[in-house]
mmCIF file of C-alpha atoms in Angstrom:
data_model
loop_
_atom_site.group_PDB
_atom_site.id
_atom_site.type_symbol
_atom_site.label_atom_id
_atom_site.label_comp_id
_atom_site.label_asym_id
_atom_site.label_seq_id
_atom_site.Cartn_x
_atom_site.Cartn_y
_atom_site.Cartn_z
ATOM 1 C CA UNK A 1 27.985 -12.851 30.603
ATOM 2 C CA UNK A 2 26.814 -14.229 27.379
ATOM 3 C CA UNK A 3 29.357 -16.171 24.956
ATOM 4 C CA UNK A 4 30.162 -14.587 21.443
ATOM 5 C CA UNK A 5 27.879 -17.210 20.302
ATOM 6 C CA UNK A 6 25.076 -16.255 22.219
ATOM 7 C CA UNK A 7 25.626 -12.485 21.388
ATOM 8 C CA UNK A 8 25.870 -13.014 17.713
ATOM 9 C CA UNK A 9 22.345 -15.426 18.258
ATOM 10 C CA UNK A 10 20.756 -12.485 19.747
ATOM 11 C CA UNK A 11 21.576 -10.430 16.596
ATOM 12 C CA UNK A 12 19.877 -12.779 14.122
ATOM 13 C CA UNK A 13 17.193 -12.950 16.227
ATOM 14 C CA UNK A 14 16.750 -9.235 16.203
ATOM 15 C CA UNK A 15 16.989 -9.483 12.365
ATOM 16 C CA UNK A 16 13.706 -11.740 12.629
ATOM 17 C CA UNK A 17 12.044 -9.526 15.023
ATOM 18 C CA UNK A 18 12.634 -6.565 12.814
ATOM 19 C CA UNK A 19 11.636 -8.511 9.463
ATOM 20 C CA UNK A 20 14.722 -8.157 7.902
ATOM 21 C CA UNK A 21 14.989 -11.971 8.148
ATOM 22 C CA UNK A 22 11.794 -13.811 6.549
ATOM 23 C CA UNK A 23 10.884 -17.408 6.663
ATOM 24 C CA UNK A 24 12.628 -19.472 3.995
ATOM 25 C CA UNK A 25 15.390 -17.073 3.582
ATOM 26 C CA UNK A 26 18.794 -18.895 2.935
ATOM 27 C CA UNK A 27 21.558 -17.909 5.398
ATOM 28 C CA UNK A 28 25.181 -17.687 3.563
ATOM 29 C CA UNK A 29 28.130 -18.555 5.982
ATOM 30 C CA UNK A 30 30.476 -16.509 3.816
ATOM 31 C CA UNK A 31 28.030 -13.363 4.051
ATOM 32 C CA UNK A 32 27.102 -13.592 7.611
ATOM 33 C CA UNK A 33 30.690 -14.143 8.885
ATOM 34 C CA UNK A 34 31.901 -10.959 7.292
ATOM 35 C CA UNK A 35 28.541 -9.204 8.185
ATOM 36 C CA UNK A 36 29.262 -10.088 11.817
ATOM 37 C CA UNK A 37 32.947 -10.453 11.990
ATOM 38 C CA UNK A 38 32.914 -13.877 13.496
ATOM 39 C CA UNK A 39 34.456 -17.160 12.252
ATOM 40 C CA UNK A 40 32.799 -20.125 10.630
ATOM 41 C CA UNK A 41 33.340 -22.132 13.817
ATOM 42 C CA UNK A 42 31.426 -19.346 16.232
ATOM 43 C CA UNK A 43 28.738 -18.956 13.250
ATOM 44 C CA UNK A 44 28.119 -22.841 13.136
ATOM 45 C CA UNK A 45 27.573 -22.541 17.109
ATOM 46 C CA UNK A 46 25.022 -19.860 16.485
ATOM 47 C CA UNK A 47 23.359 -22.006 13.589
ATOM 48 C CA UNK A 48 23.070 -24.868 16.248
ATOM 49 C CA UNK A 49 21.616 -22.436 18.979
ATOM 50 C CA UNK A 50 18.984 -21.303 16.698
ATOM 51 C CA UNK A 51 18.207 -24.347 15.028
ATOM 52 C CA UNK A 52 17.658 -26.014 18.222
ATOM 53 C CA UNK A 53 15.349 -23.346 19.476
ATOM 54 C CA UNK A 54 13.435 -23.823 16.088
ATOM 55 C CA UNK A 55 14.235 -20.386 14.423
ATOM 56 C CA UNK A 56 16.617 -22.231 11.774
ATOM 57 C CA UNK A 57 16.451 -25.516 10.233
ATOM 58 C CA UNK A 58 19.076 -27.450 8.254
ATOM 59 C CA UNK A 59 18.502 -28.980 4.784
ATOM 60 C CA UNK A 60 20.972 -31.525 3.864
ATOM 61 C CA UNK A 61 23.371 -30.454 0.847
ATOM 62 C CA UNK A 62 21.561 -26.791 0.785
ATOM 63 C CA UNK A 63 22.328 -25.329 4.024
ATOM 64 C CA UNK A 64 20.854 -23.224 6.685
ATOM 65 C CA UNK A 65 17.490 -21.512 6.079
ATOM 66 C CA UNK A 66 14.908 -19.353 8.566
ATOM 67 C CA UNK A 67 11.834 -21.647 9.677
ATOM 68 C CA UNK A 68 8.667 -21.622 7.998
ATOM 69 C CA UNK A 69 5.801 -21.846 10.284
ATOM 70 C CA UNK A 70 3.130 -24.398 9.137
ATOM 71 C CA UNK A 71 -0.788 -23.842 9.841
ATOM 72 C CA UNK A 72 -0.779 -26.134 12.914
ATOM 73 C CA UNK A 73 1.958 -23.716 14.014
ATOM 74 C CA UNK A 74 0.142 -20.846 13.860
ATOM 75 C CA UNK A 75 -3.158 -22.052 15.452
ATOM 76 C CA UNK A 76 -0.841 -23.043 18.668
ATOM 77 C CA UNK A 77 0.706 -19.689 18.875
ATOM 78 C CA UNK A 78 -2.536 -18.228 18.877
ATOM 79 C CA UNK A 79 -3.903 -20.639 21.571
ATOM 80 C CA UNK A 80 -0.636 -20.193 23.490
ATOM 81 C CA UNK A 81 -1.133 -16.152 23.097
ATOM 82 C CA UNK A 82 -4.498 -16.354 24.651
ATOM 83 C CA UNK A 83 -3.471 -18.475 27.608
ATOM 84 C CA UNK A 84 -1.089 -16.222 28.510
ATOM 85 C CA UNK A 85 -1.901 -12.465 27.392
ATOM 86 C CA UNK A 86 -5.830 -12.606 28.425
ATOM 87 C CA UNK A 87 -5.263 -13.651 32.032
ATOM 88 C CA UNK A 88 -2.360 -11.224 32.433
ATOM 89 C CA UNK A 89 -4.694 -8.222 31.053
ATOM 90 C CA UNK A 90 -7.586 -9.286 33.203
ATOM 91 C CA UNK A 91 -5.460 -9.019 36.590
ATOM 92 C CA UNK A 92 -3.352 -6.016 35.306
ATOM 93 C CA UNK A 93 -3.428 -2.826 37.372
ATOM 94 C CA UNK A 94 -3.562 0.192 35.308
ATOM 95 C CA UNK A 95 -0.825 2.063 36.457
ATOM 96 C CA UNK A 96 1.575 -0.762 36.153
ATOM 97 C CA UNK A 97 5.069 0.044 33.963
ATOM 98 C CA UNK A 98 3.593 -2.528 31.407
ATOM 99 C CA UNK A 99 0.618 -0.016 30.935
ATOM 100 C CA UNK A 100 2.979 2.695 29.613
ATOM 101 C CA UNK A 101 5.132 0.397 27.267
ATOM 102 C CA UNK A 102 1.535 -0.740 25.699
ATOM 103 C CA UNK A 103 1.145 3.064 25.108
ATOM 104 C CA UNK A 104 4.472 3.663 23.776
ATOM 105 C CA UNK A 105 3.811 0.792 21.190
ATOM 106 C CA UNK A 106 0.564 2.329 20.332
ATOM 107 C CA UNK A 107 2.067 5.412 19.653
ATOM 108 C CA UNK A 108 5.054 4.251 18.159
ATOM 109 C CA UNK A 109 2.339 2.174 15.664
ATOM 110 C CA UNK A 110 0.777 5.207 14.644
ATOM 111 C CA UNK A 111 4.004 7.017 13.749
ATOM 112 C CA UNK A 112 4.896 3.849 11.696
ATOM 113 C CA UNK A 113 1.844 4.092 9.903
ATOM 114 C CA UNK A 114 2.019 7.808 9.026
ATOM 115 C CA UNK A 115 5.460 7.073 7.655
ATOM 116 C CA UNK A 116 4.450 4.094 5.908
ATOM 117 C CA UNK A 117 6.572 1.720 7.630
ATOM 118 C CA UNK A 118 4.595 -1.416 7.769
ATOM 119 C CA UNK A 119 7.523 -3.882 9.203
ATOM 120 C CA UNK A 120 7.751 -0.924 12.439
ATOM 121 C CA UNK A 121 4.212 -1.203 12.728
ATOM 122 C CA UNK A 122 4.594 -5.116 13.108
ATOM 123 C CA UNK A 123 7.491 -4.489 15.683
ATOM 124 C CA UNK A 124 5.291 -1.859 17.526
ATOM 125 C CA UNK A 125 2.585 -4.865 17.624
ATOM 126 C CA UNK A 126 4.842 -7.432 18.968
ATOM 127 C CA UNK A 127 6.187 -4.874 21.605
ATOM 128 C CA UNK A 128 2.693 -4.412 22.564
ATOM 129 C CA UNK A 129 1.614 -7.497 23.238
ATOM 130 C CA UNK A 130 5.345 -8.180 25.002
ATOM 131 C CA UNK A 131 4.157 -5.402 27.236
ATOM 132 C CA UNK A 132 0.794 -7.243 28.017
ATOM 133 C CA UNK A 133 2.619 -9.879 29.454
ATOM 134 C CA UNK A 134 4.852 -8.015 31.321
ATOM 135 C CA UNK A 135 1.910 -7.308 33.489
ATOM 136 C CA UNK A 136 1.890 -10.813 35.071
ATOM 137 C CA UNK A 137 5.185 -9.628 36.642
ATOM 138 C CA UNK A 138 6.632 -13.318 35.726
ATOM 139 C CA UNK A 139 10.139 -12.871 34.078
ATOM 140 C CA UNK A 140 10.063 -16.742 33.291
ATOM 141 C CA UNK A 141 6.568 -16.088 31.335
ATOM 142 C CA UNK A 142 8.187 -13.273 29.750
ATOM 143 C CA UNK A 143 11.173 -15.173 28.724
ATOM 144 C CA UNK A 144 9.138 -17.679 27.347
ATOM 145 C CA UNK A 145 6.962 -15.098 25.455
ATOM 146 C CA UNK A 146 9.896 -13.894 23.703
ATOM 147 C CA UNK A 147 10.599 -16.965 22.017
ATOM 148 C CA UNK A 148 6.477 -16.822 21.072
ATOM 149 C CA UNK A 149 7.245 -13.627 19.503
ATOM 150 C CA UNK A 150 10.166 -14.673 17.270
ATOM 151 C CA UNK A 151 7.803 -17.374 15.627
ATOM 152 C CA UNK A 152 4.785 -14.734 15.501
ATOM 153 C CA UNK A 153 7.077 -12.629 13.463
ATOM 154 C CA UNK A 154 7.783 -15.328 11.077
ATOM 155 C CA UNK A 155 4.121 -15.799 10.607
ATOM 156 C CA UNK A 156 4.108 -12.247 9.977
ATOM 157 C CA UNK A 157 6.659 -12.583 7.400
ATOM 158 C CA UNK A 158 5.339 -15.311 5.564
ATOM 159 C CA UNK A 159 2.510 -13.523 4.296
ATOM 160 C CA UNK A 160 4.662 -10.756 2.899
ATOM 161 C CA UNK A 161 2.174 -7.805 2.880
ATOM 162 C CA UNK A 162 2.389 -6.126 6.310
ATOM 163 C CA UNK A 163 -0.044 -3.197 5.480
ATOM 164 C CA UNK A 164 -2.658 -5.846 4.889
ATOM 165 C CA UNK A 165 -1.705 -7.691 7.997
ATOM 166 C CA UNK A 166 -1.142 -4.805 10.688
ATOM 167 C CA UNK A 167 -3.638 -2.315 9.359
ATOM 168 C CA UNK A 168 -7.028 -3.526 10.723
ATOM 169 C CA UNK A 169 -5.549 -4.089 14.238
ATOM 170 C CA UNK A 170 -3.640 -0.900 14.901
ATOM 171 C CA UNK A 171 -6.783 0.935 16.344
ATOM 172 C CA UNK A 172 -7.879 -2.376 17.963
ATOM 173 C CA UNK A 173 -4.500 -2.196 20.061
ATOM 174 C CA UNK A 174 -5.667 1.216 21.429
ATOM 175 C CA UNK A 175 -9.223 0.421 22.161
ATOM 176 C CA UNK A 176 -7.770 -2.476 24.352
ATOM 177 C CA UNK A 177 -5.347 -0.076 25.934
ATOM 178 C CA UNK A 178 -8.102 2.695 26.640
ATOM 179 C CA UNK A 179 -9.975 -0.072 28.908
ATOM 180 C CA UNK A 180 -7.170 -0.859 30.727
ATOM 181 C CA UNK A 181 -6.253 2.769 31.497
ATOM 182 C CA UNK A 182 -9.872 3.294 32.659
ATOM 183 C CA UNK A 183 -9.547 0.440 35.293
ATOM 184 C CA UNK A 184 -11.499 -1.705 33.290
ATOM 185 C CA UNK A 185 -9.098 -4.711 33.047
ATOM 186 C CA UNK A 186 -11.513 -7.433 32.722
ATOM 187 C CA UNK A 187 -13.184 -5.598 29.614
ATOM 188 C CA UNK A 188 -9.927 -5.211 28.127
ATOM 189 C CA UNK A 189 -9.106 -8.919 28.263
ATOM 190 C CA UNK A 190 -12.458 -9.834 26.576
ATOM 191 C CA UNK A 191 -11.809 -7.504 23.876
ATOM 192 C CA UNK A 192 -8.243 -9.136 23.799
ATOM 193 C CA UNK A 193 -9.760 -12.437 23.579
ATOM 194 C CA UNK A 194 -11.976 -11.413 20.928
ATOM 195 C CA UNK A 195 -8.980 -9.171 19.181
ATOM 196 C CA UNK A 196 -6.703 -12.576 19.112
ATOM 197 C CA UNK A 197 -9.506 -15.104 17.648
ATOM 198 C CA UNK A 198 -10.230 -12.555 15.014
ATOM 199 C CA UNK A 199 -6.168 -12.148 14.363
ATOM 200 C CA UNK A 200 -5.949 -15.834 14.188
ATOM 201 C CA UNK A 201 -8.868 -16.492 11.527
ATOM 202 C CA UNK A 202 -7.204 -13.509 9.352
ATOM 203 C CA UNK A 203 -3.941 -14.874 9.460
ATOM 204 C CA UNK A 204 -4.776 -18.719 9.016
ATOM 205 C CA UNK A 205 -7.300 -17.155 5.747
ATOM 206 C CA UNK A 206 -4.190 -15.139 4.605
ATOM 207 C CA UNK A 207 -1.960 -18.047 5.128
ATOM 208 C CA UNK A 208 -3.868 -20.391 3.102
ATOM 209 C CA UNK A 209 -3.986 -18.068 0.005
ATOM 210 C CA UNK A 210 -0.117 -17.931 0.133
ATOM 211 C CA UNK A 211 0.977 -21.246 1.334
ATOM 212 C CA UNK A 212 2.900 -23.617 -1.106
ATOM 213 C CA UNK A 213 0.670 -26.566 -1.838
ATOM 214 C CA UNK A 214 1.342 -30.154 -1.688
#
C-alpha cells in the first residue's frame, strides 16, 4: 500500500505528464498544501521523493522548481528510447494487447488534434510509446520507461509549442502501427528507429532556439 507521500507524489507526476506543470515552474508549498490537502511535512517528503527522481530541483533561498532538461539529457533520453522501443517492437506479435493500446493512443491523438488539444496530443504520444514498451512483457522495463516518459514530458514542456512539436509525428505513429498490425514488426521497428532519430534532431533544433544562453 502506498504511503500518503507516495500517493501525493503520483499526483504531482500526473501534473507533469499532463503538461500542467512545465519545466522551471516554482512549486509553492502553501498553494500545494491547500490544493492537495496535506501538511507541509508530508509535502516536503513528497519534494524529497521527486527531487531524488530528478523531477524537481531545490534552489537555496528560492525554493523548489520543476527540473529543466539539458541538451545532453535530451540526447540521452532518445538514446535510451531507441535501445528499448525498437527491439520491443521488432519482436512483437500483432495480437499483443499492447498493440490495441497503441491503436487507442493513435485514435486519441487524432481526436485531440481535431479538438485543438495539443497537450492531449502529447499525452497520447507518450501513451503510444509506453504501449510499445509493453510489447516486451517486462514490468521492470515498463516501470523504468515510466520515468523516461516523465523526463520526456519535461522536454515537451520546455519547447512551449505543442502543435509545432507534435503535429509532424501524429501520422507517423499511425504508419508504424499499421506495419505492426499487418505482421511486419521488423519493418515497424525500422520506421520507429528512423522516427526517433528525426524526432531527436527536431527537438534538439527547437531546444537550441529557446534554450537560455550562458
